[in-house]
XYZ file of C-alpha atoms in Angstrom:
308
model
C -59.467 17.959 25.801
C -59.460 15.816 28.800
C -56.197 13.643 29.307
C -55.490 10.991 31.442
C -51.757 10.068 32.176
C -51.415 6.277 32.980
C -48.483 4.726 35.208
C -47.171 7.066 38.217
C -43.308 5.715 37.280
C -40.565 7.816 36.082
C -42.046 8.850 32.476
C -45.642 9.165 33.983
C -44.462 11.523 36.029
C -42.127 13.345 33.313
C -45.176 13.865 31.777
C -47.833 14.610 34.054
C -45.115 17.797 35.353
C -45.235 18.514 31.445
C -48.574 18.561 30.573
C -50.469 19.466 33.509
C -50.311 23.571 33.191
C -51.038 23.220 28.866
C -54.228 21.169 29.363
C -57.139 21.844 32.132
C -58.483 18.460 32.238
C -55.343 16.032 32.689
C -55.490 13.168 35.477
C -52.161 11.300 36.512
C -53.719 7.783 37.248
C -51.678 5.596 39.810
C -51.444 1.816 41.145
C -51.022 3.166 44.524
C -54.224 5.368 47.201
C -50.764 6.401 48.365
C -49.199 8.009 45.454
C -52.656 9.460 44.153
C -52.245 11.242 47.889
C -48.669 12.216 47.772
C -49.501 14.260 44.199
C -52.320 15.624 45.425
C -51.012 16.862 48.456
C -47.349 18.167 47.088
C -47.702 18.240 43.527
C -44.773 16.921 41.079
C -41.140 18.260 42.082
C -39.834 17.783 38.659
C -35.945 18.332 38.300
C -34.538 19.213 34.687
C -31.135 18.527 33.486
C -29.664 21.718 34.775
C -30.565 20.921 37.956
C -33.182 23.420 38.656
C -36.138 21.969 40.061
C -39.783 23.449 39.608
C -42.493 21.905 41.718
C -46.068 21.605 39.274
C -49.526 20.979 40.371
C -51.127 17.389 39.471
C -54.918 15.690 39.793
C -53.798 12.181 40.669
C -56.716 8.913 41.460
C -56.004 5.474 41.819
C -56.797 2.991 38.955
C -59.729 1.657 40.482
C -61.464 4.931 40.780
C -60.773 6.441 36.857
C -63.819 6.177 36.168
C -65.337 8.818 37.938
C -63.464 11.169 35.482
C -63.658 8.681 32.226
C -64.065 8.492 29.060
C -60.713 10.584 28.430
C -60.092 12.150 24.476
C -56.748 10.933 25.142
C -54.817 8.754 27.126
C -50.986 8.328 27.353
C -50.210 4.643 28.282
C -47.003 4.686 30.286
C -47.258 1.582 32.458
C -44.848 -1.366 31.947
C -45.669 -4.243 29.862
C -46.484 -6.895 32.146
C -48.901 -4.465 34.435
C -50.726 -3.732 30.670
C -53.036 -7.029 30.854
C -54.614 -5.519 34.610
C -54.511 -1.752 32.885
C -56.440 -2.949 29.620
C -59.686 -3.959 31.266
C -60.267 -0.394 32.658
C -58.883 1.417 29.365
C -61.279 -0.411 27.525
C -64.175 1.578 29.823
C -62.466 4.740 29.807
C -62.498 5.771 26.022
C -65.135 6.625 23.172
C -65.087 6.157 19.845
C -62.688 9.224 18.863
C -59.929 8.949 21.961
C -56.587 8.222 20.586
C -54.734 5.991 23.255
C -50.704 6.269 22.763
C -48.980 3.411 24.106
C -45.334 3.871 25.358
C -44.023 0.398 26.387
C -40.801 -0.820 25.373
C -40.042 -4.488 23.693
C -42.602 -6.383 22.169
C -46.013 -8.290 22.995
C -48.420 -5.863 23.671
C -49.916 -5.195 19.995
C -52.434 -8.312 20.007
C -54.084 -5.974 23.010
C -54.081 -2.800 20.387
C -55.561 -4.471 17.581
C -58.340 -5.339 20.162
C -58.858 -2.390 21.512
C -58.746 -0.318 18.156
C -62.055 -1.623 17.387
C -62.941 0.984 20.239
C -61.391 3.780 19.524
C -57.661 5.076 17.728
C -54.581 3.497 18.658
C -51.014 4.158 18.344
C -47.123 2.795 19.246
C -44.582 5.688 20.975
C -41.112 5.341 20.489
C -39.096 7.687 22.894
C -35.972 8.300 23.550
C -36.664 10.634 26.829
C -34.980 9.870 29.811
C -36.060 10.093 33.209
C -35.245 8.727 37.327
C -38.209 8.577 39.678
C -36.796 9.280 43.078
C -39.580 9.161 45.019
C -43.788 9.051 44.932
C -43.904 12.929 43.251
C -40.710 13.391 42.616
C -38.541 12.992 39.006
C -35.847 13.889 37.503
C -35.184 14.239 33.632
C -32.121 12.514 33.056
C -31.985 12.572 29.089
C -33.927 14.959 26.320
C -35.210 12.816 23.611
C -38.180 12.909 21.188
C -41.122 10.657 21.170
C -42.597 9.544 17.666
C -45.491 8.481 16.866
C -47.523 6.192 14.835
C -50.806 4.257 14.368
C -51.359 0.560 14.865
C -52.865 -1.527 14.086
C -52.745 -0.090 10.144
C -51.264 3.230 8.869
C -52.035 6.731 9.372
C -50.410 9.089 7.014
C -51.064 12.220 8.967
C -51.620 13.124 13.288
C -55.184 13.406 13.817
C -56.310 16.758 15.082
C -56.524 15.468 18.440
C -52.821 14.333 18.209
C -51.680 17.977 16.373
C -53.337 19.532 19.483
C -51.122 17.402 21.841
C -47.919 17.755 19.445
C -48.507 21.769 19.282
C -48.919 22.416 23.088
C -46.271 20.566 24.366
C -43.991 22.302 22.255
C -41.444 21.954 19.357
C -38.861 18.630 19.489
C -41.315 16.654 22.118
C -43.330 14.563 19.840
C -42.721 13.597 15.761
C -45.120 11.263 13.861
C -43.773 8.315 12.393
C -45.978 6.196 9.863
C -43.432 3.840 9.863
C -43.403 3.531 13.714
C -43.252 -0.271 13.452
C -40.021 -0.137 12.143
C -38.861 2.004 15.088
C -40.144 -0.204 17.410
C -37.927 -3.245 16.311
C -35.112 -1.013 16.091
C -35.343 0.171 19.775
C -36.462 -3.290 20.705
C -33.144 -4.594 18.982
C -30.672 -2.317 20.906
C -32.936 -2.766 24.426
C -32.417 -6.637 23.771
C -28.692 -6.109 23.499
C -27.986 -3.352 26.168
C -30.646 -3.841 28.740
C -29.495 -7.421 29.799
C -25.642 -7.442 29.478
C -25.572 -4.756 31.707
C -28.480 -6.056 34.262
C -26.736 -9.430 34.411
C -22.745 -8.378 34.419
C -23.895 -4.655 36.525
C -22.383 -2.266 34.820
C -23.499 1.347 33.457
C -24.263 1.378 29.436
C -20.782 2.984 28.564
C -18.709 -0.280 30.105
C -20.171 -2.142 27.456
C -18.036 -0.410 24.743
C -15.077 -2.596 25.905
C -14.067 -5.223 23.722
C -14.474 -8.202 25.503
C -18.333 -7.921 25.443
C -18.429 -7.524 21.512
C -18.771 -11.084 20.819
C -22.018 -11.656 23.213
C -23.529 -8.428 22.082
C -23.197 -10.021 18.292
C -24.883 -12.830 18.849
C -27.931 -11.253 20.033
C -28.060 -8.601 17.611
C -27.529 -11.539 15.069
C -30.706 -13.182 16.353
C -32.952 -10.331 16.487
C -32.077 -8.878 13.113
C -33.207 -12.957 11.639
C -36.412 -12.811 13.695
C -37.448 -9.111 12.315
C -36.716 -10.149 8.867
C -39.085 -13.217 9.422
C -41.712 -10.780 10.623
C -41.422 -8.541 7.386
C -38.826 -5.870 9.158
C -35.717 -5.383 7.543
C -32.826 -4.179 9.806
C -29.388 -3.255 8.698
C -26.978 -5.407 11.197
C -24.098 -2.804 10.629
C -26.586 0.300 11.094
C -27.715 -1.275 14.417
C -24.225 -2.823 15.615
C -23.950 1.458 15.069
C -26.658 2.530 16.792
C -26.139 0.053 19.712
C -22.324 1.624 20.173
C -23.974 4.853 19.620
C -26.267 4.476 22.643
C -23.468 3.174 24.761
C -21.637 6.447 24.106
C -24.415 8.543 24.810
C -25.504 7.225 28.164
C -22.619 6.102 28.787
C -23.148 7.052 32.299
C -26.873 5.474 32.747
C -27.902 2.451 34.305
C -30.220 0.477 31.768
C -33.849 0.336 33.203
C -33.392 -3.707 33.663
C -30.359 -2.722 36.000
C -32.513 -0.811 37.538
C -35.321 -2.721 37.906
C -33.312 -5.407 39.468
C -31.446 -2.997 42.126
C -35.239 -1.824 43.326
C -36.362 -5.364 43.157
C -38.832 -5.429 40.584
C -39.804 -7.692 37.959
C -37.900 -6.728 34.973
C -39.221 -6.392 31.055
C -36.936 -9.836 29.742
C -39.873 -11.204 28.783
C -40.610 -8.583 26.126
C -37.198 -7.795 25.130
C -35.461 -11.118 24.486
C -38.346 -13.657 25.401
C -40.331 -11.768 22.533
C -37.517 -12.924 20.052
C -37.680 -16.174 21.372
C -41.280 -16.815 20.867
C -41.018 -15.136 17.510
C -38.172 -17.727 16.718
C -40.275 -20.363 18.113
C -42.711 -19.646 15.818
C -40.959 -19.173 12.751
C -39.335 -22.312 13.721
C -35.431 -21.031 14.491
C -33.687 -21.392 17.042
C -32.282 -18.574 19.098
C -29.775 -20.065 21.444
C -28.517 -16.496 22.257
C -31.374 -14.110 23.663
C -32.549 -17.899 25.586
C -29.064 -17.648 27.304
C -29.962 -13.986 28.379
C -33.372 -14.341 29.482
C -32.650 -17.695 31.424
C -29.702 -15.409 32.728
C -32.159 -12.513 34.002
C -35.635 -14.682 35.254
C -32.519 -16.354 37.496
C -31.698 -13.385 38.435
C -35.240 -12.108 39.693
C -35.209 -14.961 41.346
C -32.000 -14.363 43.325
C -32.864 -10.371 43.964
C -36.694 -10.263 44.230
């Protein structure tokens, strides 16, 4: 099965390290002629969470040249949302009728681009919960153990195609679950990214500071919004089971900076406008306002402004 890995950021890279000695044909695909090099030259130092480090051999190529080695029988999407646009025109060259194309982007305005391109081959939405810190060109460390599930889309899929068992089997137990109701697990990811992510980029703090009480009101009001906006687009959300799973998250990485933090402290554009500017266009089209998540992303865009 020939792979291609797409996006040379922190979970491109987890994966690359992963998958590179299970598969002969896999291909790490890059924005950057310098990255592609730096792989190519050193290979992947990948660090796990014990702290032992293990350095794995990668095929890296820029973008622009992927399709010397296309059409792929899979391809793992792991580029951010607002690079997807550029990164669409050259997936839709690089498959055939039977690839299956897993898409890993958090938040929410990127499935208008798989319903197009599932006319072309099989499409899917990734949830994960991994965690991972790119520290340099080929070098990543995995910061969190998580699973990633997955599930078609546009439509429903009772059961992992072959291709996908193949890819579920090789990487091992715990990796990878399918998920026929992945929809549902994207809002409820999207719902706690739209609380955590911001608050934390805006105030700078690490996830756990948000447990203290005198952010409880703000991070109500957005959940507030978010859970009316799912239920207008047919996704029922508990508010008390997220309000839970938000705290939950908190706990758990209670240490971690949230990626927008992150994003913001490299100086990079962050994902607002597909965490809480996706609820406000759904709002905006449903008609209802949503006075909160406006606040935050008029909060972070000033932001970028200030730090980019």
């Amino acid at each position: 099965m020939r792979i291609a890995v797409w996006g040379g950021g922190s979970l491109g890279l987890l994966w690359s390290a992963r998958l590179a000695s299970k598969f002969d044909h896999l291909l790490l695909v890059t924005h950057s002629e310098r990255q592609a090099d730096a792989i190519n030259r050193a290979g992947i130092d990948l660090t796990n969470q014990a702290g032992e480090q293990k350095n794995l051999k990668v095929r890296a190529k820029q973008a622009d040249l992927v399709m010397e080695d296309a059409p792929f029988d899979m391809i793992l999407v792991m580029v951010k949302q607002y690079h997807l646009p550029v990164v669409f025109a050259l997936l839709q060259k690089a498959v055939h009728p039977g690839t299956q194309v897993l898409f890993f982007q958090n938040g929410w305005g990127h499935q208008t681009l798989l319903q197009e391109l599932s006319s072309s081959c099989r499409t899917y939405l990734v949830v994960t919960t991994e965690g991972a810190l790119k520290c340099g060109d080929q070098q990543v460390i995995h910061t969190g153990k998580g699973i990633s599930r997955v599930g078609a889309f546009p439509g429903k899929q009772a059961e992992p195609s072959p291709a996908l068992q193949e890819l579920f089997v090789k990487t091992g137990p715990g990796l990878f679950q399918y998920d026929e109701n992945v929809l549902q697990r994207v809002w409820e990811k999207l719902t706690i990214n739209c609380v955590i992510n911001p608050m934390t980029a805006w105030y700078e703090i690490r996830n756990g500071e948000l447990l203290n009480p005198e952010y409880e009101e703000e991070k109500k009001a957005i959940l507030a919004e978010v859970i009316h906006v799912a239920s207008l687009e047919g996704i029922q959300l508990s508010e008390q089971h997220m309000w839970k799973q938000i705290q939950q998250v908190c706990l758990q990485t209670a240490m971690n900076l949230s990626s927008m933090l992150q994003d913001l402290n490299n100086k990079r554009v962050t994902e607002i406008d597909f965490m809480n500017g996706a609820i406000v266009r759904l709002g905006k089209k449903h008609r209802v306002e949503t006075p909160a998540n406006w606040l935050w992303v008029s909060r972070i865009q000033e932001k970028e402004k200030f730090m980019l």
